[in-house]
Structure formats: structure tokens, C-alpha cells
Amino acid sequence: MFRILLLLAGLLLSACGNQLANSGEGPLILSERAVKQLQTWQGKERLTDLTLAVDRHSRSMFATHCNVGAGNCLDDSGLRAVEGCERGGLFECSVIVYQEEIVWDGPIYVRNHDARQSIPYHGRWPAKLSSQKAGDIAATLIVANGNRYVEGLMPGETCSSSVQPRNQSGGAFAITCPGGPIYTGTYQASGGDNIVRGTGTDTAGEEVRFSIDLNAGQGLEPYSRYR
């Protein structure tokens, strides 16, 4: 019976994208502490069927799981995790992780405590790189559990990326493409239009401009190849 329930849950996720009856939706900003708890649970190798629910303001988190080899587990689409997280109605919680996969239907950010800046943690955002030589190149920033990638800068290749927040609206960035250019520079987030704009140079010293549209962020589909 448990295997049938798992199959039905998998079909539900496949048919409806990130939609799950108890999953959250829309932009989510997690505290650094909540992200550390999330990563701790995800890193436990002796657990299976991990489901996590979180309060939208990072005030509460609750996990349900099975121990490896423990036998059948109750599959309730995250209801127990939500009820545990809400603590009798004190918080409003939704499922963020279901069967080890992030299923939140929307972009997720983490609030950097020192810089007081929210940066992408899980999802995809449209981006653009511009230079005098290459012109405008449409790209996509993909972030999976805090690991950053950029697609579209080189045909058939995925570039890695990193950011270092420095204050409430700015910081440094780097984009490294396999066998190709490395872009480094600084970025500034505009509070007015919610677009991050960066300027820098590539390995040849040519000036480049980079932008990310945070307004158009989306959730990352479950079972993505990105980790």
C-alpha cells in the first residue's frame, strides 16, 4: 500500500509541477538559521521520505521522516509536518521539502544576516549579460539549495556562479564557464524595480554588464538535475 501511495504522489508531482496539496507557493525568504536547519535535515543519510514544513517567517520548522530499513511509513502528503510546524495554530506553515525534494512553488531566498540582504537560494531567474563584443545574451540564473549556475552564456555549457553580499543592496559576483571566460565584478540591487545590476570584466579585460530580474523568479522543478 505504501508503494502505491508513493507512486500516486510521484504522479501528482509530475502532472502538476511543484504543486502538492500542502506545499507553499509564492516568494519565500528564509532566515540563515532556517536554511542551516534545512540543510542539516537534508544531510542526514539514515533518513528516508523526509518531509519538512516551514513557517513563512522562519519562526517554526518541523520534519517527518522514516529511518532507513524501518519498514513502511505513512505517506500523508506532508500533513503531519504542517501540523507539527503550526504548533496548534501559532504559525502558518506549508511544506517546503517532500520526499527529500524541495517542492515550494516559487522562488526561495535566504536573508544574509550581516549584509541584511536577501539573495536567491532555490529557483530560477531570467538574466542578461551584455558586452560591446558579444552584445546582449539572454541567460538564466539557476540556484539549487544555494548552489548557483548560469545557463545560456555558452552553447551547451552550464557556468557556475557565486555572490558575496557586502551591504543591504550590493556585493561582488563571479561567473566561471568551463573552458571559457570568467566574469567578475560588483552588483547593486535597485529597490525600485527589483532588478539586480552588475558591472565587471571578463578574463580578456572587456567590460561586461549583468542583470537579474527578481520579479520573474520561479520555483525550481522537483527532481531537477541541479543539486
PDB file of C-alpha atoms in Angstrom:
ATOM      1  CA  MET A   1       0.000   0.000   0.000  1.00  0.00           C
ATOM      2  CA  PHE A   2       2.831   2.393   0.877  1.00  0.00           C
ATOM      3  CA  ARG A   3       4.448   1.865  -2.547  1.00  0.00           C
ATOM      4  CA  ILE A   4       1.133   2.659  -4.228  1.00  0.00           C
ATOM      5  CA  LEU A   5       0.857   5.892  -2.250  1.00  0.00           C
ATOM      6  CA  LEU A   6       4.394   6.870  -3.220  1.00  0.00           C
ATOM      7  CA  LEU A   7       3.608   6.177  -6.877  1.00  0.00           C
ATOM      8  CA  LEU A   8       0.476   8.313  -6.710  1.00  0.00           C
ATOM      9  CA  ALA A   9       2.414  11.122  -5.043  1.00  0.00           C
ATOM     10  CA  GLY A  10       5.066  10.954  -7.749  1.00  0.00           C
ATOM     11  CA  LEU A  11       2.400  11.103 -10.460  1.00  0.00           C
ATOM     12  CA  LEU A  12       0.822  14.110  -8.733  1.00  0.00           C
ATOM     13  CA  LEU A  13       4.111  15.999  -8.651  1.00  0.00           C
ATOM     14  CA  SER A  14       4.854  15.108 -12.273  1.00  0.00           C
ATOM     15  CA  ALA A  15       1.464  16.183 -13.527  1.00  0.00           C
ATOM     16  CA  CYS A  16       1.216  19.413 -11.566  1.00  0.00           C
ATOM     17  CA  GLY A  17       4.802  20.661 -11.470  1.00  0.00           C
ATOM     18  CA  ASN A  18       5.677  21.755  -7.949  1.00  0.00           C
ATOM     19  CA  GLN A  19       2.053  21.581  -6.766  1.00  0.00           C
ATOM     20  CA  LEU A  20       1.359  19.448  -3.702  1.00  0.00           C
ATOM     21  CA  ALA A  21      -1.735  19.782  -1.538  1.00  0.00           C
ATOM     22  CA  ASN A  22       0.196  21.166   1.443  1.00  0.00           C
ATOM     23  CA  SER A  23       3.142  22.805  -0.329  1.00  0.00           C
ATOM     24  CA  GLY A  24       3.802  26.529  -0.135  1.00  0.00           C
ATOM     25  CA  GLU A  25       3.755  28.946  -3.028  1.00  0.00           C
ATOM     26  CA  GLY A  26       4.986  32.401  -3.940  1.00  0.00           C
ATOM     27  CA  PRO A  27       8.277  34.068  -2.972  1.00  0.00           C
ATOM     28  CA  LEU A  28       9.743  32.799   0.304  1.00  0.00           C
ATOM     29  CA  ILE A  29      12.501  34.430   2.359  1.00  0.00           C
ATOM     30  CA  LEU A  30      14.209  32.125   4.859  1.00  0.00           C
ATOM     31  CA  SER A  31      16.500  33.152   7.678  1.00  0.00           C
ATOM     32  CA  GLU A  32      20.055  31.823   7.705  1.00  0.00           C
ATOM     33  CA  ARG A  33      19.141  29.739  10.744  1.00  0.00           C
ATOM     34  CA  ALA A  34      16.210  28.132   8.900  1.00  0.00           C
ATOM     35  CA  VAL A  35      18.444  27.332   5.927  1.00  0.00           C
ATOM     36  CA  LYS A  36      21.020  25.696   8.215  1.00  0.00           C
ATOM     37  CA  GLN A  37      18.270  23.550   9.765  1.00  0.00           C
ATOM     38  CA  LEU A  38      17.010  22.652   6.304  1.00  0.00           C
ATOM     39  CA  GLN A  39      20.488  21.616   5.156  1.00  0.00           C
ATOM     40  CA  THR A  40      21.073  19.632   8.351  1.00  0.00           C
ATOM     41  CA  TRP A  41      17.937  17.587   7.779  1.00  0.00           C
ATOM     42  CA  GLN A  42      18.755  17.097   4.098  1.00  0.00           C
ATOM     43  CA  GLY A  43      22.231  15.838   5.036  1.00  0.00           C
ATOM     44  CA  LYS A  44      21.052  13.037   7.334  1.00  0.00           C
ATOM     45  CA  GLU A  45      21.920   9.859   5.428  1.00  0.00           C
ATOM     46  CA  ARG A  46      19.990   7.481   7.688  1.00  0.00           C
ATOM     47  CA  LEU A  47      16.651   9.122   6.919  1.00  0.00           C
ATOM     48  CA  THR A  48      14.243   8.484   4.076  1.00  0.00           C
ATOM     49  CA  ASP A  49      10.982  10.099   2.925  1.00  0.00           C
ATOM     50  CA  LEU A  50      11.985  13.378   4.554  1.00  0.00           C
ATOM     51  CA  THR A  51       9.223  15.983   4.620  1.00  0.00           C
ATOM     52  CA  LEU A  52       9.755  19.471   6.039  1.00  0.00           C
ATOM     53  CA  ALA A  53       7.228  22.211   6.743  1.00  0.00           C
ATOM     54  CA  VAL A  54       8.222  25.808   7.458  1.00  0.00           C
ATOM     55  CA  ASP A  55       6.536  28.982   8.608  1.00  0.00           C
ATOM     56  CA  ARG A  56       6.739  31.757   6.004  1.00  0.00           C
ATOM     57  CA  HIS A  57       8.565  33.971   8.517  1.00  0.00           C
ATOM     58  CA  SER A  58      11.054  31.241   9.581  1.00  0.00           C
ATOM     59  CA  ARG A  59       9.608  31.127  13.090  1.00  0.00           C
ATOM     60  CA  SER A  60       8.944  27.393  13.080  1.00  0.00           C
ATOM     61  CA  MET A  61      10.026  24.253  11.210  1.00  0.00           C
ATOM     62  CA  PHE A  62       9.018  20.623  11.626  1.00  0.00           C
ATOM     63  CA  ALA A  63      10.209  17.418   9.944  1.00  0.00           C
ATOM     64  CA  THR A  64       8.764  13.955   9.488  1.00  0.00           C
ATOM     65  CA  HIS A  65      10.787  11.032   8.152  1.00  0.00           C
ATOM     66  CA  CYS A  66      11.497   7.315   8.269  1.00  0.00           C
ATOM     67  CA  ASN A  67      14.690   5.625   9.341  1.00  0.00           C
ATOM     68  CA  VAL A  68      16.351   3.526   6.641  1.00  0.00           C
ATOM     69  CA  GLY A  69      15.234  -0.087   6.991  1.00  0.00           C
ATOM     70  CA  ALA A  70      12.431   0.764   9.400  1.00  0.00           C
ATOM     71  CA  GLY A  71       9.697  -0.558   7.133  1.00  0.00           C
ATOM     72  CA  ASN A  72       6.619   1.152   5.773  1.00  0.00           C
ATOM     73  CA  CYS A  73       5.980   4.816   6.507  1.00  0.00           C
ATOM     74  CA  LEU A  74       2.735   6.745   6.468  1.00  0.00           C
ATOM     75  CA  ASP A  75       2.532   8.985   3.404  1.00  0.00           C
ATOM     76  CA  ASP A  76       0.191  11.876   4.270  1.00  0.00           C
ATOM     77  CA  SER A  77       1.353  14.469   1.683  1.00  0.00           C
ATOM     78  CA  GLY A  78       3.064  16.453   4.437  1.00  0.00           C
ATOM     79  CA  LEU A  79       0.040  16.935   6.703  1.00  0.00           C
ATOM     80  CA  ARG A  80       1.844  15.764   9.857  1.00  0.00           C
ATOM     81  CA  ALA A  81       4.779  18.064   9.152  1.00  0.00           C
ATOM     82  CA  VAL A  82       2.448  21.036   8.661  1.00  0.00           C
ATOM     83  CA  GLU A  83       0.533  20.301  11.862  1.00  0.00           C
ATOM     84  CA  GLY A  84       3.761  19.911  13.825  1.00  0.00           C
ATOM     85  CA  CYS A  85       5.136  23.164  12.430  1.00  0.00           C
ATOM     86  CA  GLU A  86       1.966  25.137  13.199  1.00  0.00           C
ATOM     87  CA  ARG A  87       2.058  24.100  16.886  1.00  0.00           C
ATOM     88  CA  GLY A  88      -1.649  24.266  17.467  1.00  0.00           C
ATOM     89  CA  GLY A  89      -2.284  27.276  15.255  1.00  0.00           C
ATOM     90  CA  LEU A  90       0.565  29.512  16.454  1.00  0.00           C
ATOM     91  CA  PHE A  91       2.149  29.631  12.979  1.00  0.00           C
ATOM     92  CA  GLU A  92       1.042  29.328   9.367  1.00  0.00           C
ATOM     93  CA  CYS A  93       3.127  26.601   7.754  1.00  0.00           C
ATOM     94  CA  SER A  94       3.446  24.870   4.402  1.00  0.00           C
ATOM     95  CA  VAL A  95       5.546  22.010   3.032  1.00  0.00           C
ATOM     96  CA  ILE A  96       8.914  23.046   1.618  1.00  0.00           C
ATOM     97  CA  VAL A  97      10.504  19.583   1.266  1.00  0.00           C
ATOM     98  CA  TYR A  98       8.592  16.453   0.286  1.00  0.00           C
ATOM     99  CA  GLN A  99      10.325  13.071  -0.034  1.00  0.00           C
ATOM    100  CA  GLU A 100      13.764  14.748   0.035  1.00  0.00           C
ATOM    101  CA  GLU A 101      12.881  17.247  -2.734  1.00  0.00           C
ATOM    102  CA  ILE A 102      12.166  20.978  -2.400  1.00  0.00           C
ATOM    103  CA  VAL A 103       8.611  21.400  -3.723  1.00  0.00           C
ATOM    104  CA  TRP A 104       7.901  25.028  -2.788  1.00  0.00           C
ATOM    105  CA  ASP A 105       6.118  26.557  -5.782  1.00  0.00           C
ATOM    106  CA  GLY A 106       8.004  29.834  -6.044  1.00  0.00           C
ATOM    107  CA  PRO A 107      11.459  31.376  -5.705  1.00  0.00           C
ATOM    108  CA  ILE A 108      13.213  30.950  -2.354  1.00  0.00           C
ATOM    109  CA  TYR A 109      15.663  33.484  -0.901  1.00  0.00           C
ATOM    110  CA  VAL A 110      17.923  33.443   2.142  1.00  0.00           C
ATOM    111  CA  ARG A 111      18.319  36.555   4.255  1.00  0.00           C
ATOM    112  CA  ASN A 112      22.014  37.289   4.804  1.00  0.00           C
ATOM    113  CA  HIS A 113      22.193  38.433   8.420  1.00  0.00           C
ATOM    114  CA  ASP A 114      25.359  40.514   8.231  1.00  0.00           C
ATOM    115  CA  ALA A 115      24.569  42.331   4.980  1.00  0.00           C
ATOM    116  CA  ARG A 116      20.799  42.380   5.612  1.00  0.00           C
ATOM    117  CA  GLN A 117      20.261  41.320   2.028  1.00  0.00           C
ATOM    118  CA  SER A 118      18.010  38.584   0.600  1.00  0.00           C
ATOM    119  CA  ILE A 119      19.787  36.539  -2.064  1.00  0.00           C
ATOM    120  CA  PRO A 120      18.454  33.694  -4.268  1.00  0.00           C
ATOM    121  CA  TYR A 121      18.640  30.277  -2.600  1.00  0.00           C
ATOM    122  CA  HIS A 122      16.451  27.998  -4.739  1.00  0.00           C
ATOM    123  CA  GLY A 123      14.723  28.717  -8.048  1.00  0.00           C
ATOM    124  CA  ARG A 124      15.330  30.240 -11.473  1.00  0.00           C
ATOM    125  CA  TRP A 125      15.503  33.857 -12.612  1.00  0.00           C
ATOM    126  CA  PRO A 126      15.874  35.413 -16.094  1.00  0.00           C
ATOM    127  CA  ALA A 127      19.188  37.182 -16.591  1.00  0.00           C
ATOM    128  CA  LYS A 128      21.104  39.063 -19.266  1.00  0.00           C
ATOM    129  CA  LEU A 129      24.797  39.606 -19.936  1.00  0.00           C
ATOM    130  CA  SER A 130      25.896  42.481 -22.185  1.00  0.00           C
ATOM    131  CA  SER A 131      29.254  43.448 -23.665  1.00  0.00           C
ATOM    132  CA  GLN A 132      30.418  45.504 -26.616  1.00  0.00           C
ATOM    133  CA  LYS A 133      31.813  42.423 -28.331  1.00  0.00           C
ATOM    134  CA  ALA A 134      29.024  39.895 -27.704  1.00  0.00           C
ATOM    135  CA  GLY A 135      26.039  42.222 -27.460  1.00  0.00           C
ATOM    136  CA  ASP A 136      23.115  41.104 -25.290  1.00  0.00           C
ATOM    137  CA  ILE A 137      22.981  37.445 -24.253  1.00  0.00           C
ATOM    138  CA  ALA A 138      19.821  36.069 -22.634  1.00  0.00           C
ATOM    139  CA  ALA A 139      20.637  33.742 -19.762  1.00  0.00           C
ATOM    140  CA  THR A 140      19.060  32.063 -16.745  1.00  0.00           C
ATOM    141  CA  LEU A 141      20.290  32.083 -13.149  1.00  0.00           C
ATOM    142  CA  ILE A 142      19.529  28.727 -11.552  1.00  0.00           C
ATOM    143  CA  VAL A 143      20.051  28.212  -7.831  1.00  0.00           C
ATOM    144  CA  ALA A 144      19.572  24.794  -6.213  1.00  0.00           C
ATOM    145  CA  ASN A 145      19.989  24.580  -2.438  1.00  0.00           C
ATOM    146  CA  GLY A 146      22.311  27.584  -2.570  1.00  0.00           C
ATOM    147  CA  ASN A 147      24.428  26.228  -5.447  1.00  0.00           C
ATOM    148  CA  ARG A 148      24.451  28.750  -8.317  1.00  0.00           C
ATOM    149  CA  TYR A 149      24.564  28.145 -12.047  1.00  0.00           C
ATOM    150  CA  VAL A 150      24.095  30.264 -15.158  1.00  0.00           C
ATOM    151  CA  GLU A 151      22.754  28.810 -18.396  1.00  0.00           C
ATOM    152  CA  GLY A 152      22.817  30.436 -21.807  1.00  0.00           C
ATOM    153  CA  LEU A 153      26.202  32.161 -21.795  1.00  0.00           C
ATOM    154  CA  MET A 154      27.893  29.335 -23.727  1.00  0.00           C
ATOM    155  CA  PRO A 155      26.090  26.879 -26.033  1.00  0.00           C
ATOM    156  CA  GLY A 156      25.587  23.548 -24.307  1.00  0.00           C
ATOM    157  CA  GLU A 157      27.516  24.590 -21.195  1.00  0.00           C
ATOM    158  CA  THR A 158      26.497  25.454 -17.656  1.00  0.00           C
ATOM    159  CA  CYS A 159      28.554  28.074 -15.835  1.00  0.00           C
ATOM    160  CA  SER A 160      28.991  28.227 -12.062  1.00  0.00           C
ATOM    161  CA  SER A 161      28.389  31.394 -10.112  1.00  0.00           C
ATOM    162  CA  SER A 162      28.992  32.878  -6.684  1.00  0.00           C
ATOM    163  CA  VAL A 163      27.958  36.029  -4.837  1.00  0.00           C
ATOM    164  CA  GLN A 164      29.322  37.816  -1.787  1.00  0.00           C
ATOM    165  CA  PRO A 165      26.840  40.269  -0.224  1.00  0.00           C
ATOM    166  CA  ARG A 166      28.520  43.327   1.301  1.00  0.00           C
ATOM    167  CA  ASN A 167      25.659  45.595   2.326  1.00  0.00           C
ATOM    168  CA  GLN A 168      21.881  45.888   2.078  1.00  0.00           C
ATOM    169  CA  SER A 169      21.844  46.243  -1.695  1.00  0.00           C
ATOM    170  CA  GLY A 170      25.224  45.311  -3.144  1.00  0.00           C
ATOM    171  CA  GLY A 171      28.155  42.944  -3.242  1.00  0.00           C
ATOM    172  CA  ALA A 172      30.523  41.029  -5.519  1.00  0.00           C
ATOM    173  CA  PHE A 173      29.826  38.326  -8.088  1.00  0.00           C
ATOM    174  CA  ALA A 174      31.787  35.814 -10.161  1.00  0.00           C
ATOM    175  CA  ILE A 175      30.718  33.599 -13.070  1.00  0.00           C
ATOM    176  CA  THR A 176      33.016  30.824 -14.262  1.00  0.00           C
ATOM    177  CA  CYS A 177      32.328  28.985 -17.519  1.00  0.00           C
ATOM    178  CA  PRO A 178      34.054  25.645 -18.289  1.00  0.00           C
ATOM    179  CA  GLY A 179      36.888  26.231 -20.725  1.00  0.00           C
ATOM    180  CA  GLY A 180      35.655  29.739 -21.271  1.00  0.00           C
ATOM    181  CA  PRO A 181      35.559  33.206 -19.760  1.00  0.00           C
ATOM    182  CA  ILE A 182      35.426  34.167 -16.119  1.00  0.00           C
ATOM    183  CA  TYR A 183      33.322  37.200 -15.270  1.00  0.00           C
ATOM    184  CA  THR A 184      33.931  39.131 -12.050  1.00  0.00           C
ATOM    185  CA  GLY A 185      32.546  42.379 -10.746  1.00  0.00           C
ATOM    186  CA  THR A 186      30.138  44.026  -8.352  1.00  0.00           C
ATOM    187  CA  TYR A 187      26.355  44.225  -8.277  1.00  0.00           C
ATOM    188  CA  GLN A 188      23.729  46.591  -6.936  1.00  0.00           C
ATOM    189  CA  ALA A 189      20.078  45.789  -6.262  1.00  0.00           C
ATOM    190  CA  SER A 190      17.561  48.506  -7.012  1.00  0.00           C
ATOM    191  CA  GLY A 191      14.723  48.723  -4.526  1.00  0.00           C
ATOM    192  CA  GLY A 192      12.529  50.419  -7.101  1.00  0.00           C
ATOM    193  CA  ASP A 193      12.313  47.845  -9.892  1.00  0.00           C
ATOM    194  CA  ASN A 194      13.677  44.762  -8.061  1.00  0.00           C
ATOM    195  CA  ILE A 195      16.333  44.165 -10.692  1.00  0.00           C
ATOM    196  CA  VAL A 196      19.932  43.347  -9.741  1.00  0.00           C
ATOM    197  CA  ARG A 197      22.510  45.016 -11.974  1.00  0.00           C
ATOM    198  CA  GLY A 198      26.201  44.174 -12.067  1.00  0.00           C
ATOM    199  CA  THR A 199      29.247  45.543 -13.844  1.00  0.00           C
ATOM    200  CA  GLY A 200      32.639  43.925 -14.244  1.00  0.00           C
ATOM    201  CA  THR A 201      35.129  42.438 -16.668  1.00  0.00           C
ATOM    202  CA  ASP A 202      35.823  39.119 -18.344  1.00  0.00           C
ATOM    203  CA  THR A 203      39.160  37.312 -18.493  1.00  0.00           C
ATOM    204  CA  ALA A 204      40.136  39.391 -21.528  1.00  0.00           C
ATOM    205  CA  GLY A 205      39.543  42.609 -19.620  1.00  0.00           C
ATOM    206  CA  GLU A 206      36.440  43.561 -21.587  1.00  0.00           C
ATOM    207  CA  GLU A 207      33.726  45.380 -19.674  1.00  0.00           C
ATOM    208  CA  VAL A 208      30.502  43.436 -19.122  1.00  0.00           C
ATOM    209  CA  ARG A 209      27.120  44.211 -17.625  1.00  0.00           C
ATOM    210  CA  PHE A 210      24.907  41.634 -15.945  1.00  0.00           C
ATOM    211  CA  SER A 211      21.311  41.879 -14.756  1.00  0.00           C
ATOM    212  CA  ILE A 212      18.858  39.560 -12.970  1.00  0.00           C
ATOM    213  CA  ASP A 213      15.107  40.171 -12.899  1.00  0.00           C
ATOM    214  CA  LEU A 214      13.941  39.155  -9.426  1.00  0.00           C
ATOM    215  CA  ASN A 215      10.332  39.976 -10.353  1.00  0.00           C
ATOM    216  CA  ALA A 216      10.188  36.974 -12.689  1.00  0.00           C
ATOM    217  CA  GLY A 217      11.641  34.364 -10.318  1.00  0.00           C
ATOM    218  CA  GLN A 218      10.142  30.877 -10.377  1.00  0.00           C
ATOM    219  CA  GLY A 219      10.423  27.730  -8.336  1.00  0.00           C
ATOM    220  CA  LEU A 220      12.815  25.015  -9.439  1.00  0.00           C
ATOM    221  CA  GLU A 221      11.031  21.857 -10.550  1.00  0.00           C
ATOM    222  CA  PRO A 222      11.450  18.820  -8.252  1.00  0.00           C
ATOM    223  CA  TYR A 223      13.973  16.171  -9.306  1.00  0.00           C
ATOM    224  CA  SER A 224      15.921  18.734 -11.295  1.00  0.00           C
ATOM    225  CA  ARG A 225      19.405  17.722 -12.434  1.00  0.00           C
ATOM    226  CA  TYR A 226      20.756  20.630 -10.407  1.00  0.00           C
ATOM    227  CA  ARG A 227      21.906  19.968  -6.860  1.00  0.00           C
TER     228      ARG A 227
END
